[in-house]
Amino acid sequence: MTMIERVPGLVTDLYELTMAAAYYDNRMEGRAVFDLFVRRLPENRSFLLAAGLEQALDYLYNLEFTAEQIDYVRRHPSFKNVSREFFDYLADFRFTGDVWAVPEGTAVFGMEPMARVEAPIIEAQIVETFLLSTINFQTMIASKAARVVTAAEGRAVIEFGTRRAHGTEAGLFAARAAYIAGCQGTSNVEAGYLFGIPTFGTLAHSFVMLFDEEDDAFRAFLKVFPDTATLLVDTYDTLAAVKRLTEDFEADIPSIRLDSGDMCQLSIEARRILDEAGRSGTKIFASGDLNEYRIADLISRGACIDAFGVGTEMATSYDRPALSGVYKLAGLSRDGRMSMKIKMSPDKSTCPGPKQVWRLTSEEGKHVEDVIALADEDKSAEGAAWKPLLELVMRDGRPTDERLLSTDAGESNSAAARSAGCLARLNEARARASEELKRLPAELLSLNSETRYRVKFSERLAEEKRKLEEEITADCLFNLQEEANHRSHR
Amino acid sequence: MTMIERVPGLVTDLYELTMAAAYYDNRMEGRAVFDLFVRRLPENRSFLLAAGLEQALDYLYNLEFTAEQIDYVRRHPSFKNVSREFFDYLADFRFTGDVWAVPEGTAVFGMEPMARVEAPIIEAQIVETFLLSTINFQTMIASKAARVVTAAEGRAVIEFGTRRAHGTEAGLFAARAAYIAGCQGTSNVEAGYLFGIPTFGTLAHSFVMLFDEEDDAFRAFLKVFPDTATLLVDTYDTLAAVKRLTEDFEADIPSIRLDSGDMCQLSIEARRILDEAGRSGTKIFASGDLNEYRIADLISRGACIDAFGVGTEMATSYDRPALSGVYKLAGLSRDGRMSMKIKMSPDKSTCPGPKQVWRLTSEEGKHVEDVIALADEDKSAEGAAWKPLLELVMRDGRPTDERLLSTDAGESNSAAARSAGCLARLNEARARASEELKRLPAELLSLNSETRYRVKFSERLAEEKRKLEEEITADCLFNLQEEANHRSHR
């Protein structure tokens, strides 16, 4: 028995592979354009912070199918009529497409493509599930974490949620997304090891309980962690423990942690006890079922808390635990001709053609409005205040950011070097997110904002959509008429 | 750049490692007993189905720290005063403890240990985060899926949620947990490859849109998948598409999929069209934002749906997206003496000692009540209707189920053989879950059940808890009194 080894090639829904086989065996060719976007912002979210792109590119760049994986598909009961050539195709499969995407940490809104994939049909289809799963999840967490960080008004927020995340990988990437959104770090050690994210830890009730006396536990911990110990003081009686720390301990107490009870009152009392004992350097850290609303409430009531540990609610985006990003066909280019594509299902219609999102920023540096346009429209002609959001991040299957290729070049591949590289890129995304939070209209940052940021379609895009809808509706009416004639003649 | 390689040893919160170092450098020894349990059932859940144990055992059996991982911890700013010997200890680290747990698929309730870990303190502490993350997540999903499966009243439910799950690993294990709870299978191909779970796929709107005519898409798909094709009929006009399928297609249509609109009405109309055309063999499959309530509603209104694809809501347990399982110290055995441990924090008190859960089943085969007892109590003496739930699943760090060790014995290690082994064990858990759903009191299975299953503490356990609480309270009072004296003398 060995730890499970993940199988990136098969991280896909079976229908991507049935469609791939049907495209292949029907000789459907051409280059497809797919948009990855969220139709409407979830309730309680007035913006999203895009995240997860690095993992998506990593997947695309490394995607392949091993002989054993192909054998699994070949033996699948649905695939018995599929040609042998399709499986040969899978054996040579690489993703060779182009990807345009908004950089991680960018604020995005409903209907705006976070990514646009342009690739041979089968390639573009097979990657749908992985891209959605990865970008939906990290974007959801970054967007939630931005709310928590905003509520903390400059106080540190540490991500604490792995134990309640949706499994250990979800914990890892929740830590990553939360860091992009402005958290100071995480308790997740793997995230520190792999991504270089600062890690923080305190101690648990079990540690205190294992000693005969609470103070013995405190002394034992301080002995080993004199500079960084955060002592959990609520195992028996919070304020009694704080008092003893000020009276019976000579050593500096770097910080204490409150984890239950009336956190506001306890923090004020604890601060008073500490300050009166000349321990103003001791920080107060709070944890325990926190979210953006409780943090805002604690701060508004004058709680004396220097840093917050936020777990479950942030690592699961508890109030909105799924982001309904979709991946929709927008066009097909065949024989040098691009045909636009839209879907007409009720409430689920889509928008045609390859797109770019343009953002207008005011002279004061505030974002004013976005325009979703066709990719060949150039709004920079209207002034330098318009900036395009989507960048070419992968060309012919290779990431355009050379740093993502560094192991190819034989550079140092130690864990420390890899994590330093990850951290450098993460810090760029984190700086971008921080900048975005300053540039967004202030009213969008209120926790209960009803304001919607203005997003428009360009005239050309709106016109293309209208034309296609008319064509399809005309077709449908024609078909219904034919149907009616047909029935009346029976 | 290579796909991310997970680092099981560091899938832990930093505080587990700070505590480990503090135990080590303070020579705290002894064998700890930890319980993993949920204090209260979440709202809208009247029972839980335990899941995730196989992954937990796999982790425990393989847990180790590589030199690079240890180096990361050594260089961590918090660890600069930690002894060199601690890192040598980590280099030789293996989990050597015993684990008692309820088998996957077992129904459990609040306060009942799903797992009990007995191991040297440091080992028992370090594994906390991984065990919680894995068992919390899969148990949450299995419990949600049991509601969906129950609502479907025998119709097939297929898990469809990877694209909205919390990342790709969450999608994989959601598929596994949903299968245990009674789903027929999943769309997740990796879950089929790794665990042998049956996989199902249809086709997407993009497939239909890529052809000039909807019927061309249907024909192309049917050509390759004549026996299993499920044709998505809602891209343009659902009933018009169904009519054309009955009139213009000679081939059998295995099934159609509805994904939008008034699913009840459309399914009734589609069924009528199909039946009138002699196509009663064509199944109707429904998907699109389904959950247990919508399925129950569709069925109650007479919808003609043979199978349901359920994604987002099941794979994220959308209405209750976190399970607050905890891992609490219950005792410490040192020098041959077991001392019981409890925590007194407000609302978060725990229960002392190693425990067993006994379940009473009536002559009619219905579960009647559970008793949480000390591990050395034997309620089987009161009659064969009492059965213990916790089994010894790991002894001295080795799984007791020999099948989990099969690769040690040099047996076939092909992907197909491994997944067949996984599936055999999964099917046992799935049969157990199915049996549990029959044995639970019927009122617990109602979606809006207000009924609570009866769970009691044994008299001895209740007495131990009371005694410890009195001792701790007496200590606290004594300390407060001393504090008061101390203050009055200043």
Short mmCIF file of C-alpha atoms in Angstrom, two decimals, chain B residues 70-474:
data_model
loop_
_atom_site.label_atom_id
_atom_site.label_comp_id
_atom_site.label_asym_id
_atom_site.label_seq_id
_atom_site.Cartn_x
_atom_site.Cartn_y
_atom_site.Cartn_z
CA ILE B 70 12.89 17.99 8.00
CA ASP B 71 15.23 20.65 6.71
CA TYR B 72 12.24 22.90 6.08
CA VAL B 73 11.12 22.52 9.70
CA ARG B 74 14.64 23.01 11.04
CA ARG B 75 15.02 26.29 9.13
CA HIS B 76 11.59 27.54 10.28
CA PRO B 77 12.08 30.69 12.39
CA SER B 78 10.07 29.23 15.28
CA PHE B 79 12.31 26.18 15.58
CA LYS B 80 15.68 27.75 16.23
CA ASN B 81 15.80 26.65 19.89
CA VAL B 82 14.64 23.12 19.19
CA SER B 83 17.18 20.38 19.91
CA ARG B 84 19.01 18.61 17.13
CA GLU B 85 17.76 15.33 18.57
CA PHE B 86 14.17 16.22 17.72
CA PHE B 87 15.03 16.36 14.03
CA ASP B 88 16.83 13.02 14.28
CA TYR B 89 13.65 11.71 15.86
CA LEU B 90 11.62 13.01 12.89
CA ALA B 91 14.00 11.30 10.48
CA ASP B 92 13.16 7.93 12.06
CA PHE B 93 9.49 8.76 12.59
CA ARG B 94 6.88 6.08 11.91
CA PHE B 95 3.38 5.87 13.29
CA THR B 96 3.42 2.89 15.66
CA GLY B 97 0.05 3.29 17.35
CA ASP B 98 -3.24 1.43 17.47
CA VAL B 99 -6.40 2.75 15.86
CA TRP B 100 -9.95 1.73 16.62
CA ALA B 101 -12.57 2.95 14.18
CA VAL B 102 -16.08 2.36 12.89
CA PRO B 103 -16.00 0.76 9.43
CA GLU B 104 -16.81 3.04 6.51
CA GLY B 105 -20.52 3.19 5.80
CA THR B 106 -21.49 2.96 9.49
CA ALA B 107 -24.14 5.40 10.73
CA VAL B 108 -22.82 7.56 13.58
CA PHE B 109 -24.18 10.35 15.75
CA GLY B 110 -23.00 13.28 17.87
CA MET B 111 -20.34 12.61 20.55
CA GLU B 112 -19.64 9.11 19.20
CA PRO B 113 -15.97 8.48 18.43
CA MET B 114 -15.60 7.55 14.75
CA ALA B 115 -11.98 6.76 15.49
CA ARG B 116 -9.82 6.36 18.57
CA VAL B 117 -6.06 6.74 18.29
CA GLU B 118 -3.77 5.26 20.96
CA ALA B 119 -0.13 6.10 20.37
CA PRO B 120 2.96 7.73 21.86
CA ILE B 121 1.99 11.37 22.45
CA ILE B 122 4.00 12.91 19.62
CA GLU B 123 2.73 10.42 17.04
CA ALA B 124 -0.86 10.83 18.13
CA GLN B 125 -0.51 14.61 17.96
CA ILE B 126 1.15 14.94 14.56
CA VAL B 127 -1.53 12.91 12.75
CA GLU B 128 -4.43 15.06 13.98
CA THR B 129 -4.72 17.40 10.99
CA PHE B 130 -4.64 14.74 8.28
CA LEU B 131 -7.12 12.47 10.07
CA LEU B 132 -9.56 15.30 10.68
CA SER B 133 -9.34 16.67 7.15
CA THR B 134 -9.83 13.29 5.51
CA ILE B 135 -12.53 11.86 7.75
CA ASN B 136 -14.43 15.14 8.15
CA PHE B 137 -14.63 15.59 4.40
CA GLN B 138 -15.61 12.12 3.26
CA THR B 139 -18.04 11.67 6.15
CA MET B 140 -19.68 14.98 5.28
CA ILE B 141 -20.10 14.00 1.64
CA ALA B 142 -21.32 10.46 2.36
CA SER B 143 -23.86 11.89 4.80
CA LYS B 144 -25.13 14.40 2.24
CA ALA B 145 -25.18 11.80 -0.53
CA ALA B 146 -27.23 9.43 1.65
CA ARG B 147 -29.94 12.11 1.72
CA VAL B 148 -29.85 12.51 -2.06
CA VAL B 149 -29.95 8.76 -2.63
CA THR B 150 -32.84 8.41 -0.17
CA ALA B 151 -34.77 11.18 -1.93
CA ALA B 152 -34.33 9.44 -5.29
CA GLU B 153 -36.36 6.47 -3.98
CA GLY B 154 -34.45 3.81 -5.83
CA ARG B 155 -33.73 5.75 -9.02
CA ALA B 156 -30.05 5.96 -9.93
CA VAL B 157 -27.99 8.90 -8.72
CA ILE B 158 -24.70 9.70 -10.45
CA GLU B 159 -22.14 12.00 -8.83
CA PHE B 160 -21.29 14.85 -11.22
CA GLY B 161 -19.57 17.45 -9.06
CA THR B 162 -15.82 17.55 -9.75
CA ARG B 163 -15.91 20.88 -11.59
CA ARG B 164 -17.41 22.60 -8.54
CA ALA B 165 -15.74 20.50 -5.86
CA HIS B 166 -13.04 22.14 -3.76
CA GLY B 167 -10.29 21.23 -6.19
CA THR B 168 -9.60 18.01 -8.01
CA GLU B 169 -8.76 15.86 -5.01
CA ALA B 170 -12.00 16.92 -3.35
CA GLY B 171 -13.76 15.85 -6.54
CA LEU B 172 -12.07 12.47 -6.42
CA PHE B 173 -12.92 11.74 -2.81
CA ALA B 174 -16.42 13.20 -3.12
CA ALA B 175 -17.00 10.59 -5.82
CA ARG B 176 -15.71 7.89 -3.48
CA ALA B 177 -17.83 8.98 -0.52
CA ALA B 178 -20.95 9.40 -2.66
CA TYR B 179 -20.48 5.88 -4.01
CA ILE B 180 -20.29 4.51 -0.46
CA ALA B 181 -23.56 6.30 0.31
CA GLY B 182 -25.33 4.55 -2.57
CA CYS B 183 -24.69 6.53 -5.74
CA GLN B 184 -24.42 4.32 -8.81
CA GLY B 185 -21.23 5.95 -9.96
CA THR B 186 -19.57 9.16 -10.96
CA SER B 187 -18.49 11.21 -13.94
CA ASN B 188 -14.97 11.45 -12.43
CA VAL B 189 -12.67 9.26 -14.53
CA GLU B 190 -9.86 9.29 -11.99
CA ALA B 191 -12.26 7.78 -9.44
CA GLY B 192 -12.97 5.03 -11.94
CA TYR B 193 -9.30 4.44 -12.63
CA LEU B 194 -8.10 4.51 -9.02
CA PHE B 195 -11.07 3.06 -7.14
CA GLY B 196 -12.96 1.08 -9.75
CA ILE B 197 -16.10 3.16 -9.28
CA PRO B 198 -18.41 2.91 -12.33
CA THR B 199 -18.11 6.04 -14.49
CA PHE B 200 -20.79 7.61 -16.63
CA GLY B 201 -20.74 10.36 -19.19
CA THR B 202 -23.10 12.07 -21.58
CA LEU B 203 -22.22 14.98 -23.82
CA ALA B 204 -22.05 18.74 -23.32
CA HIS B 205 -23.68 21.68 -25.03
CA SER B 206 -20.36 22.51 -26.65
CA PHE B 207 -20.52 19.22 -28.56
CA VAL B 208 -23.94 20.03 -29.97
CA MET B 209 -22.92 23.59 -30.79
CA LEU B 210 -19.85 22.52 -32.74
CA PHE B 211 -22.01 20.85 -35.39
CA ASP B 212 -23.99 22.87 -37.92
CA GLU B 213 -27.19 21.07 -36.97
CA GLU B 214 -28.17 19.60 -33.60
CA ASP B 215 -29.15 16.34 -35.33
CA ASP B 216 -25.70 16.04 -36.90
CA ALA B 217 -24.26 16.12 -33.38
CA PHE B 218 -26.71 13.43 -32.22
CA ARG B 219 -25.87 11.20 -35.19
CA ALA B 220 -22.14 11.65 -34.72
CA PHE B 221 -22.41 10.69 -31.07
CA LEU B 222 -24.72 7.74 -31.64
CA LYS B 223 -22.37 6.37 -34.27
CA VAL B 224 -19.58 6.04 -31.71
CA PHE B 225 -21.68 5.22 -28.61
CA PRO B 226 -24.69 3.31 -29.99
CA ASP B 227 -25.41 1.42 -26.74
CA THR B 228 -24.70 4.03 -24.10
CA ALA B 229 -25.24 7.47 -25.67
CA THR B 230 -27.13 9.91 -23.48
CA LEU B 231 -28.12 12.76 -25.78
CA LEU B 232 -28.34 16.24 -24.28
CA VAL B 233 -31.51 17.70 -25.79
CA ASP B 234 -31.80 21.21 -24.30
CA THR B 235 -29.26 23.21 -26.31
CA TYR B 236 -31.91 24.89 -28.45
CA ASP B 237 -35.45 23.52 -27.93
CA THR B 238 -35.84 20.46 -25.73
CA LEU B 239 -39.11 18.96 -26.95
CA ALA B 240 -38.42 19.76 -30.59
CA ALA B 241 -35.18 17.81 -30.27
CA VAL B 242 -36.95 14.86 -28.63
CA LYS B 243 -39.56 14.82 -31.41
CA ARG B 244 -36.94 14.75 -34.11
CA LEU B 245 -35.14 11.92 -32.32
CA THR B 246 -38.32 9.84 -32.42
CA GLU B 247 -39.16 10.69 -36.03
CA ASP B 248 -35.92 11.11 -37.91
CA PHE B 249 -33.68 8.58 -36.17
CA GLU B 250 -33.91 4.86 -36.84
CA ALA B 251 -31.33 3.87 -34.26
CA ASP B 252 -32.27 3.15 -30.68
CA ILE B 253 -31.73 6.16 -28.43
CA PRO B 254 -30.37 4.75 -25.15
CA SER B 255 -31.20 7.89 -23.20
CA ILE B 256 -31.70 11.63 -23.27
CA ARG B 257 -30.58 14.25 -20.79
CA LEU B 258 -32.58 17.27 -19.60
CA ASP B 259 -30.42 20.02 -18.08
CA SER B 260 -32.58 23.17 -17.90
CA GLY B 261 -36.14 24.48 -17.89
CA ASP B 262 -39.10 23.00 -16.02
CA MET B 263 -37.64 19.55 -15.59
CA CYS B 264 -40.87 18.00 -14.31
CA GLN B 265 -43.03 19.17 -17.19
CA LEU B 266 -40.34 18.52 -19.78
CA SER B 267 -39.75 15.00 -18.52
CA ILE B 268 -43.47 14.19 -18.63
CA GLU B 269 -43.77 15.60 -22.15
CA ALA B 270 -40.60 13.91 -23.34
CA ARG B 271 -41.76 10.58 -21.87
CA ARG B 272 -45.09 10.92 -23.68
CA ILE B 273 -43.39 11.73 -27.00
CA LEU B 274 -41.00 8.82 -26.59
CA ASP B 275 -43.69 6.34 -25.52
CA GLU B 276 -46.06 7.35 -28.31
CA ALA B 277 -43.27 6.69 -30.75
CA GLY B 278 -42.66 3.26 -29.27
CA ARG B 279 -39.44 4.39 -27.64
CA SER B 280 -40.24 3.27 -24.11
CA GLY B 281 -36.72 1.87 -23.81
CA THR B 282 -35.22 5.36 -23.99
CA LYS B 283 -34.34 6.51 -20.48
CA ILE B 284 -34.64 10.06 -19.24
CA PHE B 285 -31.72 11.45 -17.30
CA ALA B 286 -31.92 14.80 -15.47
CA SER B 287 -29.19 17.13 -14.27
CA GLY B 288 -28.78 20.79 -13.38
CA ASP B 289 -28.58 22.21 -9.85
CA LEU B 290 -30.25 19.19 -8.26
CA ASN B 291 -30.28 18.38 -4.58
CA GLU B 292 -32.30 16.10 -2.29
CA TYR B 293 -35.19 18.56 -1.99
CA ARG B 294 -35.53 19.16 -5.74
CA ILE B 295 -35.35 15.45 -6.44
CA ALA B 296 -38.06 14.73 -3.85
CA ASP B 297 -40.17 17.51 -5.35
CA LEU B 298 -39.74 16.23 -8.92
CA ILE B 299 -40.71 12.72 -7.88
CA SER B 300 -43.72 13.89 -5.87
CA ARG B 301 -44.95 15.87 -8.90
CA GLY B 302 -44.77 12.80 -11.11
CA ALA B 303 -41.64 13.62 -13.11
CA CYS B 304 -40.67 10.83 -15.51
CA ILE B 305 -36.99 10.70 -14.67
CA ASP B 306 -35.02 7.46 -14.52
CA ALA B 307 -31.73 8.79 -13.19
CA PHE B 308 -30.33 11.95 -11.66
CA GLY B 309 -26.93 13.56 -12.15
CA VAL B 310 -26.12 15.51 -9.00
CA GLY B 311 -23.10 17.76 -8.92
CA THR B 312 -22.36 20.90 -6.95
CA GLU B 313 -24.72 20.45 -4.05
CA MET B 314 -23.64 16.88 -3.29
CA ALA B 315 -19.90 17.28 -3.94
CA THR B 316 -19.70 20.32 -1.66
CA SER B 317 -22.43 19.37 0.83
CA TYR B 318 -23.66 22.78 -0.16
CA ASP B 319 -26.16 23.42 2.64
CA ARG B 320 -23.66 22.31 5.34
CA PRO B 321 -20.24 22.60 3.72
CA ALA B 322 -18.10 21.74 6.74
CA LEU B 323 -18.27 18.96 9.28
CA SER B 324 -16.87 20.05 12.59
CA GLY B 325 -15.26 16.82 13.65
CA VAL B 326 -12.73 17.28 16.42
CA TYR B 327 -9.81 15.22 17.76
CA LYS B 328 -9.66 15.41 21.50
CA LEU B 329 -7.36 14.05 24.14
CA ALA B 330 -9.22 11.56 26.33
CA GLY B 331 -6.43 10.04 28.37
CA LEU B 332 -2.75 9.52 28.94
CA SER B 333 -1.18 6.27 29.95
CA ARG B 334 2.19 6.53 31.65
CA ASP B 335 4.10 4.04 33.77
CA GLY B 336 1.25 1.58 33.32
CA ARG B 337 -1.34 3.99 34.73
CA MET B 338 -4.10 5.61 32.65
CA SER B 339 -5.11 9.10 33.66
CA MET B 340 -8.34 10.36 32.21
CA LYS B 341 -8.40 13.79 30.57
CA ILE B 342 -11.15 16.28 29.80
CA LYS B 343 -11.39 19.83 28.56
CA MET B 344 -13.68 22.33 30.30
CA SER B 345 -13.86 25.28 27.85
CA PRO B 346 -17.40 26.67 27.59
CA ASP B 347 -19.50 24.63 25.13
CA LYS B 348 -16.48 22.56 24.19
CA SER B 349 -16.13 20.10 27.05
CA THR B 350 -14.93 16.60 26.27
CA CYS B 351 -15.34 13.12 27.74
CA PRO B 352 -12.62 11.11 29.47
CA GLY B 353 -10.94 7.79 28.72
CA PRO B 354 -10.77 5.28 25.88
CA LYS B 355 -14.27 4.52 24.68
CA GLN B 356 -16.41 2.07 22.81
CA VAL B 357 -19.81 2.75 21.24
CA TRP B 358 -22.46 0.06 21.69
CA ARG B 359 -25.53 -0.09 19.47
CA LEU B 360 -28.77 -1.84 20.41
CA THR B 361 -30.71 -3.33 17.52
CA SER B 362 -34.30 -4.54 17.94
CA GLU B 363 -35.62 -7.95 16.95
CA GLU B 364 -37.03 -6.30 13.83
CA GLY B 365 -33.50 -5.27 12.91
CA LYS B 366 -33.96 -1.57 13.68
CA HIS B 367 -31.35 0.44 15.54
CA VAL B 368 -32.83 1.56 18.85
CA GLU B 369 -30.18 3.43 20.79
CA ASP B 370 -26.44 3.81 21.27
CA VAL B 371 -24.45 3.89 24.46
CA ILE B 372 -21.00 5.49 24.63
CA ALA B 373 -19.11 3.52 27.24
CA LEU B 374 -15.58 3.12 28.53
CA ALA B 375 -13.60 0.73 26.37
CA ASP B 376 -13.41 -1.91 29.09
CA GLU B 377 -17.18 -2.08 29.56
CA ASP B 378 -18.77 -5.05 27.85
CA LYS B 379 -22.40 -4.55 27.00
CA SER B 380 -22.57 -7.76 25.02
CA ALA B 381 -23.07 -9.31 28.44
CA GLU B 382 -26.51 -7.66 28.38
CA GLY B 383 -27.47 -9.57 25.25
CA ALA B 384 -26.49 -10.21 21.66
CA ALA B 385 -28.65 -7.29 20.54
CA TRP B 386 -25.79 -4.98 21.65
CA LYS B 387 -22.93 -4.66 19.18
CA PRO B 388 -19.74 -2.65 19.51
CA LEU B 389 -19.09 -0.21 16.63
CA LEU B 390 -15.38 0.48 16.96
CA GLU B 391 -13.04 -2.16 15.57
CA LEU B 392 -9.28 -2.45 15.85
CA VAL B 393 -8.24 -1.32 12.36
CA MET B 394 -4.54 -0.69 13.01
CA ARG B 395 -2.23 -2.45 15.45
CA ASP B 396 1.30 -1.15 16.08
CA GLY B 397 1.06 1.00 12.97
CA ARG B 398 -0.07 -1.81 10.65
CA PRO B 399 -3.58 -2.06 9.21
CA THR B 400 -5.36 -5.15 10.49
CA ASP B 401 -7.07 -5.60 7.10
CA GLU B 402 -4.45 -7.66 5.29
CA ARG B 403 -5.73 -6.45 1.94
CA LEU B 404 -4.37 -3.00 2.69
CA LEU B 405 -0.91 -4.54 2.83
CA SER B 406 -1.17 -6.50 -0.41
CA THR B 407 1.53 -4.61 -2.30
CA ASP B 408 3.98 -5.56 0.43
CA ALA B 409 3.50 -9.17 -0.49
CA GLY B 410 4.59 -8.56 -4.07
CA GLU B 411 1.16 -9.22 -5.50
CA SER B 412 0.09 -7.77 -8.80
CA ASN B 413 0.32 -4.04 -8.57
CA SER B 414 -1.23 -3.05 -11.89
CA ALA B 415 -3.65 -0.17 -11.84
CA ALA B 416 -6.46 -2.57 -12.72
CA ALA B 417 -5.60 -4.92 -9.85
CA ARG B 418 -5.31 -2.05 -7.40
CA SER B 419 -8.60 -0.54 -8.42
CA ALA B 420 -10.32 -3.94 -8.25
CA GLY B 421 -9.09 -4.25 -4.67
CA CYS B 422 -10.33 -0.76 -3.83
CA LEU B 423 -13.70 -1.49 -5.39
CA ALA B 424 -14.14 -4.71 -3.42
CA ARG B 425 -13.59 -2.81 -0.17
CA LEU B 426 -15.76 0.09 -1.34
CA ASN B 427 -18.57 -2.30 -2.16
CA GLU B 428 -18.41 -3.67 1.38
CA ALA B 429 -18.73 -0.15 2.76
CA ARG B 430 -21.53 0.59 0.29
CA ALA B 431 -23.43 -2.57 1.33
CA ARG B 432 -22.97 -1.60 4.97
CA ALA B 433 -24.32 1.90 4.30
CA SER B 434 -27.30 0.47 2.45
CA GLU B 435 -27.97 -1.86 5.38
CA GLU B 436 -27.69 1.05 7.83
CA LEU B 437 -30.23 3.07 5.88
CA LYS B 438 -32.66 0.17 6.29
CA ARG B 439 -31.94 -0.25 9.97
CA LEU B 440 -32.19 3.41 11.00
CA PRO B 441 -35.55 4.47 12.45
CA ALA B 442 -37.66 5.52 9.45
CA GLU B 443 -38.29 9.00 10.83
CA LEU B 444 -34.55 9.76 10.67
CA LEU B 445 -34.63 9.33 6.91
CA SER B 446 -37.15 12.07 6.28
CA LEU B 447 -35.40 15.07 4.73
CA ASN B 448 -36.74 17.45 7.36
CA SER B 449 -36.50 15.10 10.29
CA GLU B 450 -36.61 16.75 13.68
CA THR B 451 -36.16 13.39 15.39
CA ARG B 452 -32.93 12.72 17.24
CA TYR B 453 -31.58 9.22 17.60
CA ARG B 454 -30.98 8.31 21.25
CA VAL B 455 -27.34 8.34 22.33
CA LYS B 456 -26.46 7.93 26.02
CA PHE B 457 -23.32 7.76 28.09
CA SER B 458 -22.82 4.63 30.17
CA GLU B 459 -23.13 5.17 33.90
CA ARG B 460 -19.43 4.58 34.45
CA LEU B 461 -18.42 7.06 31.75
CA ALA B 462 -20.83 9.70 33.05
CA GLU B 463 -19.45 9.16 36.56
CA GLU B 464 -15.83 9.54 35.40
CA LYS B 465 -16.70 12.76 33.58
CA ARG B 466 -18.50 14.14 36.63
CA LYS B 467 -15.61 13.30 38.94
CA LEU B 468 -13.05 14.99 36.70
CA GLU B 469 -15.22 18.07 36.26
CA GLU B 470 -15.51 18.36 40.03
CA GLU B 471 -11.77 18.02 40.49
CA ILE B 472 -11.02 20.68 37.88
CA THR B 473 -13.69 23.02 39.22
CA ALA B 474 -12.35 22.54 42.76
#
